[in-house]
PDB file of C-alpha atoms in Angstrom:
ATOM      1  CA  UNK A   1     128.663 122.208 142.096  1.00  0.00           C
ATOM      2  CA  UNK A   2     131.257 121.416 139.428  1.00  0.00           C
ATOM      3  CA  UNK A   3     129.913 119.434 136.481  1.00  0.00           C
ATOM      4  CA  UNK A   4     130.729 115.505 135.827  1.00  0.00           C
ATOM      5  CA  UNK A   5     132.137 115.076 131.983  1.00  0.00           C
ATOM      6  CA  UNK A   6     130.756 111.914 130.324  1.00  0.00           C
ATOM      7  CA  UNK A   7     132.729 110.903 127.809  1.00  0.00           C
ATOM      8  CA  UNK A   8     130.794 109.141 125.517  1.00  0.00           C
ATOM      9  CA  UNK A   9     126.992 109.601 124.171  1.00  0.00           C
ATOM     10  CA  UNK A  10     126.032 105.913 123.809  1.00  0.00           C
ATOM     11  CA  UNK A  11     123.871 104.157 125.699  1.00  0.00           C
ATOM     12  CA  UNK A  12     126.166 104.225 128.910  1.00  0.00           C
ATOM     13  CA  UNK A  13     126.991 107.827 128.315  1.00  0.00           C
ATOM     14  CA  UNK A  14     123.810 108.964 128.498  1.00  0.00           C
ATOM     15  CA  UNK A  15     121.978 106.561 131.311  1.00  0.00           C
ATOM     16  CA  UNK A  16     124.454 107.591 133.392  1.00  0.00           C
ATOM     17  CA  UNK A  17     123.892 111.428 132.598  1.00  0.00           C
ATOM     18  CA  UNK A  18     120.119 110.562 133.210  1.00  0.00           C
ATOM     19  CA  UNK A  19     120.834 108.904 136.522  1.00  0.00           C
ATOM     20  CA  UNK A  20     122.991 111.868 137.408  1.00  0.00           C
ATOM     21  CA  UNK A  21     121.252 114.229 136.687  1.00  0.00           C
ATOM     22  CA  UNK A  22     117.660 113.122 138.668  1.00  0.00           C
ATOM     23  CA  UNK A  23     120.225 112.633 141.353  1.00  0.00           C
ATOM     24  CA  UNK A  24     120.831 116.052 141.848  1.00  0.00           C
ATOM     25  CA  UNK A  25     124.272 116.335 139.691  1.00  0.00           C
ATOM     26  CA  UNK A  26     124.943 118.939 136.345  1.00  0.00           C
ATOM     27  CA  UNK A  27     126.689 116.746 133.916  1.00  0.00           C
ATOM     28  CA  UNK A  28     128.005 117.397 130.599  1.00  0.00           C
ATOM     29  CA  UNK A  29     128.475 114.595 127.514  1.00  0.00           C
ATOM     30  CA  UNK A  30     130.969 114.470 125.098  1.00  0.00           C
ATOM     31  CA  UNK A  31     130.324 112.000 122.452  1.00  0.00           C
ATOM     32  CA  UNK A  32     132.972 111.580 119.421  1.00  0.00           C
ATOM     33  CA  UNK A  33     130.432 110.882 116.125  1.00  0.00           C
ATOM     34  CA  UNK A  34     129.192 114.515 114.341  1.00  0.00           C
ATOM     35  CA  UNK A  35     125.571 113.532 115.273  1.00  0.00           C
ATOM     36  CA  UNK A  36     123.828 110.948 117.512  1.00  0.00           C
ATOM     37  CA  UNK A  37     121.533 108.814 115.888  1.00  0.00           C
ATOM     38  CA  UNK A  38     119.609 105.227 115.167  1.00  0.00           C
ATOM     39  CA  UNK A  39     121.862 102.894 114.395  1.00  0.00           C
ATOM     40  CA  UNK A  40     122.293  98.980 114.510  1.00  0.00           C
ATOM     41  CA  UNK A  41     120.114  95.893 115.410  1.00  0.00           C
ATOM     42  CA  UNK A  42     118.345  94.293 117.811  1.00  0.00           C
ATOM     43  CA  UNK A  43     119.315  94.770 121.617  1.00  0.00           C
ATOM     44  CA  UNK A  44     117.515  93.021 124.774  1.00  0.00           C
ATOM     45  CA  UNK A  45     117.078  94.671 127.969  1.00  0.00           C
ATOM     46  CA  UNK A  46     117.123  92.168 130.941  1.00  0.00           C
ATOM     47  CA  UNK A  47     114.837  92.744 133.669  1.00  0.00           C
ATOM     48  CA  UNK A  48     118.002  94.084 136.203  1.00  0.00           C
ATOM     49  CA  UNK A  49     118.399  97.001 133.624  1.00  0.00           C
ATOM     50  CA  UNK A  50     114.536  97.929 132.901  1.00  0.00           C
ATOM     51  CA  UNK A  51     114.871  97.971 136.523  1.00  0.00           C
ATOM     52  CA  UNK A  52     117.612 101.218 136.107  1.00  0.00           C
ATOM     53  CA  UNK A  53     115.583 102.657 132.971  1.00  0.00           C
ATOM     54  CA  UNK A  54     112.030 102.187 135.007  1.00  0.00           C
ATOM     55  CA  UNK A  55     113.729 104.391 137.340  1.00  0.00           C
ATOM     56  CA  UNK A  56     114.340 107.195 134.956  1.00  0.00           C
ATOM     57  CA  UNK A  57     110.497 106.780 133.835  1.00  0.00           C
ATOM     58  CA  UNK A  58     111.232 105.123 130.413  1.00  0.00           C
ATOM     59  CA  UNK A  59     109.934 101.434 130.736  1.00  0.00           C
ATOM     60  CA  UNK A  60     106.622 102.256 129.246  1.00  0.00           C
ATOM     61  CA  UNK A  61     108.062 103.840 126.414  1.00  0.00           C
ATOM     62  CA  UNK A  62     110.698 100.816 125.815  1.00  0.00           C
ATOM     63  CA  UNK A  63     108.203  98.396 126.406  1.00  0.00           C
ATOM     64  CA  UNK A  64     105.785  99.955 123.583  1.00  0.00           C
ATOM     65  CA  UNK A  65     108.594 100.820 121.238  1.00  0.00           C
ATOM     66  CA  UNK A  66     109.752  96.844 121.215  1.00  0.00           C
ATOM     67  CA  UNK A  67     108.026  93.238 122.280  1.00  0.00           C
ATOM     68  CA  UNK A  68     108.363  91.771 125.945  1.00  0.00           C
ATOM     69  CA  UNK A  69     109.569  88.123 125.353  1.00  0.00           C
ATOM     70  CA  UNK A  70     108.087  85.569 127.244  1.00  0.00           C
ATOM     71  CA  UNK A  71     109.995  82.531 126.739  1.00  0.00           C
ATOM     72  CA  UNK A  72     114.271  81.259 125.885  1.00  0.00           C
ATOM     73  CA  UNK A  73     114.035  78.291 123.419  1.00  0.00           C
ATOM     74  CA  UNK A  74     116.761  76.025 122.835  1.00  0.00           C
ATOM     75  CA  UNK A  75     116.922  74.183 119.790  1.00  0.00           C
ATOM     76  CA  UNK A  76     119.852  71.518 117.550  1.00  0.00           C
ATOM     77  CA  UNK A  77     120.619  72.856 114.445  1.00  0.00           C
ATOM     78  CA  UNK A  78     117.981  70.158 113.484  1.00  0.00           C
ATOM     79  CA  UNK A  79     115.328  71.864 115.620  1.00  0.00           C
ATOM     80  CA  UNK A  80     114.926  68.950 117.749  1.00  0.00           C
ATOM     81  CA  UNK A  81     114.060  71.013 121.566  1.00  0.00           C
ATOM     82  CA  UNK A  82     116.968  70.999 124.004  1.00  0.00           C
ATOM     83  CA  UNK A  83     115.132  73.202 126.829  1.00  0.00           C
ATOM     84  CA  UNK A  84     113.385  76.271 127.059  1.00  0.00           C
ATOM     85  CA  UNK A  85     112.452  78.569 129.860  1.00  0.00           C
ATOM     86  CA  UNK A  86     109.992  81.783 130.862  1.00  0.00           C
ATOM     87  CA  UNK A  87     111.834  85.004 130.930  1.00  0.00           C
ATOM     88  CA  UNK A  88     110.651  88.413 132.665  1.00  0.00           C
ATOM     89  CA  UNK A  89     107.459  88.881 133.832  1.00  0.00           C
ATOM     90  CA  UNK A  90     106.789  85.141 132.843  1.00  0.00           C
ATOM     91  CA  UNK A  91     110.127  84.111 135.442  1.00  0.00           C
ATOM     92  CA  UNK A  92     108.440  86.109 138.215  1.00  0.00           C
ATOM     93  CA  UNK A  93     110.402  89.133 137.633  1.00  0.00           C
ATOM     94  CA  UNK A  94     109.303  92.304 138.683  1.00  0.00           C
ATOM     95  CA  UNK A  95     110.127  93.823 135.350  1.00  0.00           C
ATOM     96  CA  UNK A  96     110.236  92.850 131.904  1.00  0.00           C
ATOM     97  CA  UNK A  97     112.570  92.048 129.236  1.00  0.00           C
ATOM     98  CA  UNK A  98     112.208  93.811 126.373  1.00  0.00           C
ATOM     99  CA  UNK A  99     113.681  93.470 122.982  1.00  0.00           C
ATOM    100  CA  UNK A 100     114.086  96.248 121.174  1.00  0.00           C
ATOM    101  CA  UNK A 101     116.046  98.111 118.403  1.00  0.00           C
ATOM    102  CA  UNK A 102     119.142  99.249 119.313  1.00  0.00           C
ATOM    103  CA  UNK A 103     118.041 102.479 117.742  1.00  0.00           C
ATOM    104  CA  UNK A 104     115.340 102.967 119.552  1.00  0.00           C
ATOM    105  CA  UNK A 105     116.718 102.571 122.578  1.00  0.00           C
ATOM    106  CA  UNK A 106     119.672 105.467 122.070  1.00  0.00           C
ATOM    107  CA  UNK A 107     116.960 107.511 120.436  1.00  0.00           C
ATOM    108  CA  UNK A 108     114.954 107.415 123.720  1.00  0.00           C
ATOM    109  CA  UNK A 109     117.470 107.560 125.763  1.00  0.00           C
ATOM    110  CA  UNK A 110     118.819 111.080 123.688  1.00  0.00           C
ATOM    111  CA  UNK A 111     115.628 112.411 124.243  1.00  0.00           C
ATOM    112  CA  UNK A 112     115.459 112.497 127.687  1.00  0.00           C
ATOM    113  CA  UNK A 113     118.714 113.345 128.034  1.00  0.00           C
ATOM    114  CA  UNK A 114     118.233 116.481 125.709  1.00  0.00           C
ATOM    115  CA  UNK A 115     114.992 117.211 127.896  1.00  0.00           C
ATOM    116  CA  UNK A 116     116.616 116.938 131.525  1.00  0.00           C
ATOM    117  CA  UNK A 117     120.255 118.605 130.454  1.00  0.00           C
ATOM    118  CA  UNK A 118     119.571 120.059 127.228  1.00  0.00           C
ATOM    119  CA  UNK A 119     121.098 120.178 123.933  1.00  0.00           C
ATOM    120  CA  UNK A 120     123.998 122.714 124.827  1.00  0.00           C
ATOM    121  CA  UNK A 121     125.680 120.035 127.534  1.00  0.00           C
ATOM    122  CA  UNK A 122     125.673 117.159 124.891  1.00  0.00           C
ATOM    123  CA  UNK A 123     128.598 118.504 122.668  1.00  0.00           C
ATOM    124  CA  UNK A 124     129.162 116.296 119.413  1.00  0.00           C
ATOM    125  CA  UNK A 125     132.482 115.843 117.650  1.00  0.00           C
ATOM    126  CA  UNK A 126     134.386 115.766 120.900  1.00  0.00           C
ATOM    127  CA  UNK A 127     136.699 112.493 121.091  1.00  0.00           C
ATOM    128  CA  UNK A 128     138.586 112.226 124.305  1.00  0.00           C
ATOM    129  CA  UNK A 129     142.109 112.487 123.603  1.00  0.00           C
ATOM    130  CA  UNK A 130     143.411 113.423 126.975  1.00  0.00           C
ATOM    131  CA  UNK A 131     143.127 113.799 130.880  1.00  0.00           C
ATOM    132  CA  UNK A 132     144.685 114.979 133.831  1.00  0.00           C
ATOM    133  CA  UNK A 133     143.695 115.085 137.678  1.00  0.00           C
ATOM    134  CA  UNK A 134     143.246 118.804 138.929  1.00  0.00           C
ATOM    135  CA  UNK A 135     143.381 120.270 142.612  1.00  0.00           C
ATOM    136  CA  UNK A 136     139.541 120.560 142.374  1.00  0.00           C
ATOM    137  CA  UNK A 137     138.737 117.278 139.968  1.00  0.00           C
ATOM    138  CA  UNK A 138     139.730 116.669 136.366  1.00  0.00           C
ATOM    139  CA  UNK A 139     140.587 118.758 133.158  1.00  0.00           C
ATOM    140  CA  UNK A 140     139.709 116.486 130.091  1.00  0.00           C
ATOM    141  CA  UNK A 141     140.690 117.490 126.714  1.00  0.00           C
ATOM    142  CA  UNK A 142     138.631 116.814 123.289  1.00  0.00           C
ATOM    143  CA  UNK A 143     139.602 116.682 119.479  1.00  0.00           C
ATOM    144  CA  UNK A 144     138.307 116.041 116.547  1.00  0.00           C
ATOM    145  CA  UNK A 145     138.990 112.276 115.395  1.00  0.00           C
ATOM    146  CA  UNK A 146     138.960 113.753 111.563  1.00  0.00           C
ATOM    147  CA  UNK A 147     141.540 116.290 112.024  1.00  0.00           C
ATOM    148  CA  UNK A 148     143.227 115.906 115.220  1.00  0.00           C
ATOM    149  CA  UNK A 149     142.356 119.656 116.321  1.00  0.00           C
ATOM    150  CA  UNK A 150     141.183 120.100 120.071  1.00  0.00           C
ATOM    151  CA  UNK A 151     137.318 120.352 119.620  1.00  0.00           C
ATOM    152  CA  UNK A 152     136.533 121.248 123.236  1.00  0.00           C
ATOM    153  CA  UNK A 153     138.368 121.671 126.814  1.00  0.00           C
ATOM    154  CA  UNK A 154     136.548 120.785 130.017  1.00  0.00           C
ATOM    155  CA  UNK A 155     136.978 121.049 134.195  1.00  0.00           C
ATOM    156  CA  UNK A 156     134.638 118.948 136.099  1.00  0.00           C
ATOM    157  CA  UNK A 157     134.376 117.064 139.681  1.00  0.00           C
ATOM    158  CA  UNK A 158     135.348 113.580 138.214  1.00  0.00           C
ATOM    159  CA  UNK A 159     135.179 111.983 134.852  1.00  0.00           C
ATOM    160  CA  UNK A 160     133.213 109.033 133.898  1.00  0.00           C
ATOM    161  CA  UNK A 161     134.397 106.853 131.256  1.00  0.00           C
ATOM    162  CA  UNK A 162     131.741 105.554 128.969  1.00  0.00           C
ATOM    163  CA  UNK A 163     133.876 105.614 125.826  1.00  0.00           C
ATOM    164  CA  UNK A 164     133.868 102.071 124.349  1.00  0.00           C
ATOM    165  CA  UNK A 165     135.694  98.654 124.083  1.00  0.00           C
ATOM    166  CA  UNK A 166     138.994 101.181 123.026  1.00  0.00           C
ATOM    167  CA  UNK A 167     138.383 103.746 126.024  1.00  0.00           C
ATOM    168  CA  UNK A 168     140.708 106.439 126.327  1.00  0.00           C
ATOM    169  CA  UNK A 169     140.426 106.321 129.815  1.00  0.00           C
ATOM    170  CA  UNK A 170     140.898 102.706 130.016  1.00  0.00           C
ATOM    171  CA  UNK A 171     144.403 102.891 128.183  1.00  0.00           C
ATOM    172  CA  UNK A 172     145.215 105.713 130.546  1.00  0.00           C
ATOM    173  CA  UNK A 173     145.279 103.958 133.294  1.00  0.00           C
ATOM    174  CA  UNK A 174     146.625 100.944 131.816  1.00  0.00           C
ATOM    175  CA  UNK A 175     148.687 101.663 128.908  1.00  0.00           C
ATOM    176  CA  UNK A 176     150.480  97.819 128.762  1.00  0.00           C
ATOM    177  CA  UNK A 177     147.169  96.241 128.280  1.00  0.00           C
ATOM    178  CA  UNK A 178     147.075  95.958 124.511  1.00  0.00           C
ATOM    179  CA  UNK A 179     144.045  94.873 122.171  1.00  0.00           C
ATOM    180  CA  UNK A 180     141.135  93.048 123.927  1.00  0.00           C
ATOM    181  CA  UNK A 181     140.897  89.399 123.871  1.00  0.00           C
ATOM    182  CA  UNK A 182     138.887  87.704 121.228  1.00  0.00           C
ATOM    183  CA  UNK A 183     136.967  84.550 121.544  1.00  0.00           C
ATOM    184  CA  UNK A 184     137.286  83.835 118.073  1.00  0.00           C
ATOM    185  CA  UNK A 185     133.390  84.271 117.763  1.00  0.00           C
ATOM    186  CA  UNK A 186     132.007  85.985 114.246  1.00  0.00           C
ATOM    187  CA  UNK A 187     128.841  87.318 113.968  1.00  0.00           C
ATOM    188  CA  UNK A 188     126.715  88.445 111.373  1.00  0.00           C
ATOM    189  CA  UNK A 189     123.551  90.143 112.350  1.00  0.00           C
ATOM    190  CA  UNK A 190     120.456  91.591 110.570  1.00  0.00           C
ATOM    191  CA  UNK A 191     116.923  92.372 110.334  1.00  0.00           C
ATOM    192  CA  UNK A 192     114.169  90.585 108.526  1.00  0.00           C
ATOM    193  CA  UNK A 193     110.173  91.029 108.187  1.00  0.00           C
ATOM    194  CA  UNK A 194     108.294  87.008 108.210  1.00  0.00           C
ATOM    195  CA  UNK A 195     105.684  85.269 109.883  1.00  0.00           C
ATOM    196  CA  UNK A 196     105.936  85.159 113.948  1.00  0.00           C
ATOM    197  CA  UNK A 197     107.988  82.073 115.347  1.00  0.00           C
ATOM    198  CA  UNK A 198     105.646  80.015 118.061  1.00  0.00           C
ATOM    199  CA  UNK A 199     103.492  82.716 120.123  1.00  0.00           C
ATOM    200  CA  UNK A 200     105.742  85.847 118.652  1.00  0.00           C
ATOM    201  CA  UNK A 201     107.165  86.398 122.334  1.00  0.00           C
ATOM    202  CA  UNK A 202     110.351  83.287 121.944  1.00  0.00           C
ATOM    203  CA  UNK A 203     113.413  83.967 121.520  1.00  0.00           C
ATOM    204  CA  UNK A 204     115.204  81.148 119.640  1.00  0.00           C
ATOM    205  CA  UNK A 205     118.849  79.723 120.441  1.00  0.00           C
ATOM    206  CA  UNK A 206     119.727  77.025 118.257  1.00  0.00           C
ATOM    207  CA  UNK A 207     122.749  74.924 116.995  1.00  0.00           C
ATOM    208  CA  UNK A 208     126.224  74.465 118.915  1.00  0.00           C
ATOM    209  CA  UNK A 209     129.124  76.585 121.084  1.00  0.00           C
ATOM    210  CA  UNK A 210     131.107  76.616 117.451  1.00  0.00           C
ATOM    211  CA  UNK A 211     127.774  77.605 115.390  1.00  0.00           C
ATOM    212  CA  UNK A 212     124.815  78.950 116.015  1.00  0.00           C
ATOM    213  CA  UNK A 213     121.332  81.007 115.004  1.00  0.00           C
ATOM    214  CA  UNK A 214     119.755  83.324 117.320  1.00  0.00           C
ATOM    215  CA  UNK A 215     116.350  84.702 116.341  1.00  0.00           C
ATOM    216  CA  UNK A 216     113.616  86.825 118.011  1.00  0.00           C
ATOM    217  CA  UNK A 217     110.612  89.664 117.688  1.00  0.00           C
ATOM    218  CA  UNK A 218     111.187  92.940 117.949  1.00  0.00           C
ATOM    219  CA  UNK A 219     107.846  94.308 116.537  1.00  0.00           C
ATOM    220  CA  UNK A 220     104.682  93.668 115.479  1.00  0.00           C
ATOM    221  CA  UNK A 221     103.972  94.399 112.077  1.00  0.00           C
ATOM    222  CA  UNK A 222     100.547  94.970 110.118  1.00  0.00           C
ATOM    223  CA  UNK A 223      98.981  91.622 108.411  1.00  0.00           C
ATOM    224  CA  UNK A 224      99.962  89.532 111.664  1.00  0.00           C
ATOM    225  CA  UNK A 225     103.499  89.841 110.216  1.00  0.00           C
ATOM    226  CA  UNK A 226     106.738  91.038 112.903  1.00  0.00           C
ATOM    227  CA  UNK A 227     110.215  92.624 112.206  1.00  0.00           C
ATOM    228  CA  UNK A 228     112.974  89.915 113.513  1.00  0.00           C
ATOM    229  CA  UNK A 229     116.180  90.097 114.801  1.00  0.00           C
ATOM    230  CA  UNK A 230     118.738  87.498 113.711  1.00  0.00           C
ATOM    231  CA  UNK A 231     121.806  86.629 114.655  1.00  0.00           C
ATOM    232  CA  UNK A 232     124.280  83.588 112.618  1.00  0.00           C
ATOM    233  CA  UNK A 233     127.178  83.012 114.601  1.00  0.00           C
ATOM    234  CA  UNK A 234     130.387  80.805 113.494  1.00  0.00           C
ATOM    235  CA  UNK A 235     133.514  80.162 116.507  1.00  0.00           C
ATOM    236  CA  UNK A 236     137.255  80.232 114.708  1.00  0.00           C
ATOM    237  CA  UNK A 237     139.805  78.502 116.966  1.00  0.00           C
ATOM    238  CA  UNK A 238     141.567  82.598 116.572  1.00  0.00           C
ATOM    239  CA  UNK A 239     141.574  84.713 120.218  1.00  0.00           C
ATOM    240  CA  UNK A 240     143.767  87.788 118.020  1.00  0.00           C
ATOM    241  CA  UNK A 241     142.217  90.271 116.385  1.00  0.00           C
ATOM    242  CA  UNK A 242     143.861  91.130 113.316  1.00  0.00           C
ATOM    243  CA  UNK A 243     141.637  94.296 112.371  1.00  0.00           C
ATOM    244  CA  UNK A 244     139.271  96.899 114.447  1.00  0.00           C
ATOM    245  CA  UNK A 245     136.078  95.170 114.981  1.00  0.00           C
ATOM    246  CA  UNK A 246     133.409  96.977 112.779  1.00  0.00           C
ATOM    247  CA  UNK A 247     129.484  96.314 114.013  1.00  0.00           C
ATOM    248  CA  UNK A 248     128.811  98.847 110.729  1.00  0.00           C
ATOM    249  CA  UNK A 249     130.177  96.700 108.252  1.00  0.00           C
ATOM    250  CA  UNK A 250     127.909  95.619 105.334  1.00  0.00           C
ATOM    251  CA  UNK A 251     127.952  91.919 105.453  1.00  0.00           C
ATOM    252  CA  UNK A 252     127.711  89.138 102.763  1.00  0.00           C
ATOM    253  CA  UNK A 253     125.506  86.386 102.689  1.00  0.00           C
ATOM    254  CA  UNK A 254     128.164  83.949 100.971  1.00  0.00           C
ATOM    255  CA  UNK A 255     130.188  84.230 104.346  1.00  0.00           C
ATOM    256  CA  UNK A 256     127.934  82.936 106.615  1.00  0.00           C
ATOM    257  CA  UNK A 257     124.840  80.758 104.303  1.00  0.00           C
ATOM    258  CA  UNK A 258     126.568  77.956 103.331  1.00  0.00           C
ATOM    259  CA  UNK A 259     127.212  76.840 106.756  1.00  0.00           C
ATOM    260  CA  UNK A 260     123.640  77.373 107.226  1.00  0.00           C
ATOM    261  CA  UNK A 261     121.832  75.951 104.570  1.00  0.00           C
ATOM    262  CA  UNK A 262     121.706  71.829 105.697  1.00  0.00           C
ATOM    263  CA  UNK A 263     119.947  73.506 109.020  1.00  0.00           C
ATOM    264  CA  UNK A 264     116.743  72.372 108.570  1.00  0.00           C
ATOM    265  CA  UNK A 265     113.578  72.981 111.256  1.00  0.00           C
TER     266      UNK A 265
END
């Protein structure tokens, strides 16, 4: 059986080269960054996709390596209570949510990968550049996004496209399309160590469509303490982007604070 290229090592790449591969099917990834690892913030898992990573046997380890959030909470920007509502388990789902970093999650997710394929059919460095159909499946070509050279060459059964919000693959088969459309929503996100908010299991919505602060657990932390997620959002009335979006960005706290500071709770 002829292999299925992944093109892409994040968290799509490599659930699907789990799923695959427990199905029965050799796969090979193909993932553009040097070397895989933890990055970003806080991610949640709703219960329809712990359902998929249950599956592969990972729940348990998701579920230990993050918090299971019990309840939504909406709030003004004055923290006067709008509505709030049980989530996972709590909503009579069969499986949690979990909230987790984003880290954590790819970690995991590499190491199965690495156990079930291994390391020599996850190939680093490897940006898809180019593809064309064959008489027995695909031929998909790979370079090197620092220096343009062809990394790697690969035949396979089919191709699965799993390379981002600027896929390849996506452009190939509609070149017209241009950038994605915007919504004009900014967001600067971070983590921060404090004091648990109501039980430790609610996630917090406050404020408005144009503004708003999103906060919840992702860990428990010694002395009672957890590590939180936050997220402080601001809506422009622009749907263009001028620039590449950039979720590695360092950002600054005199963009988004002022806006902030008359919130009071």
């Amino acid at each position: 059986m002829d292999d299925v290229i992944i093109a892409g090592g994040g968290i799509g790449g490599l659930t699907a080269a789990l799923s695959l591969r427990r199905a029965g099917f050799p796969v090979r990834v193909f993932e553009s960054v040097d070397r895989i690892q933890a990055l970003g913030v806080g991610i949640n898992l709703l219960p329809h996709a712990v359902r998929e990573l249950d599956a592969l046997g990972l729940a348990e380890e998701l579920a230990s390596s993050g918090l299971t959030p019990t309840t939504l909470a909406y709030f003004t920007k004055r923290g006067e209570s709008i509505w709030d509502e049980p989530r996972g388990l709590a909503a009579g789902y069969r499986w949690p949510q979990i909230s987790i970093h984003r880290g954590e999650l790819h970690t995991i997710l590499h190491a199965a990968t690495v156990a079930d394929i291994g390391a020599d059919r996850i190939h680093t460095g490897c940006h898809l550049e180019r593809f064309a159909a064959t008489s027995s499946g695909v031929e998909a070509t790979f370079i090197d996004r620092r220096t343009g050279a062809v990394s790697a060459t690969a035949s396979g059964s089919m191709l699965i496209a799993c390379d981002g919000i600027h896929s390849v693959a996506r452009r190939h088969f509609y070149p017209d399309e241009g950038m994605p459309k915007w919504n004009g929503s900014l967001l600067w996100r971070g983590l921060a160590e404090g004091q648990p908010v109501f039980d430790g299991r609610t996630m917090v919505w406050a404020g408005h469509p144009r503004q708003k602060f999103v906060l919840y657990p992702l860990q428990d932390l010694p002395e009672g303490r957890q590590q939180l997620n936050f997220i402080a959002e601001l809506r422009t009335d622009d749907t263009e982007l001028l620039q590449r979006e950039d979720w590695n960005q360092p950002g600054e706290l005199d963009d988004f604070l002022p806006q902030f500071e008359d919130w009071t709770f």
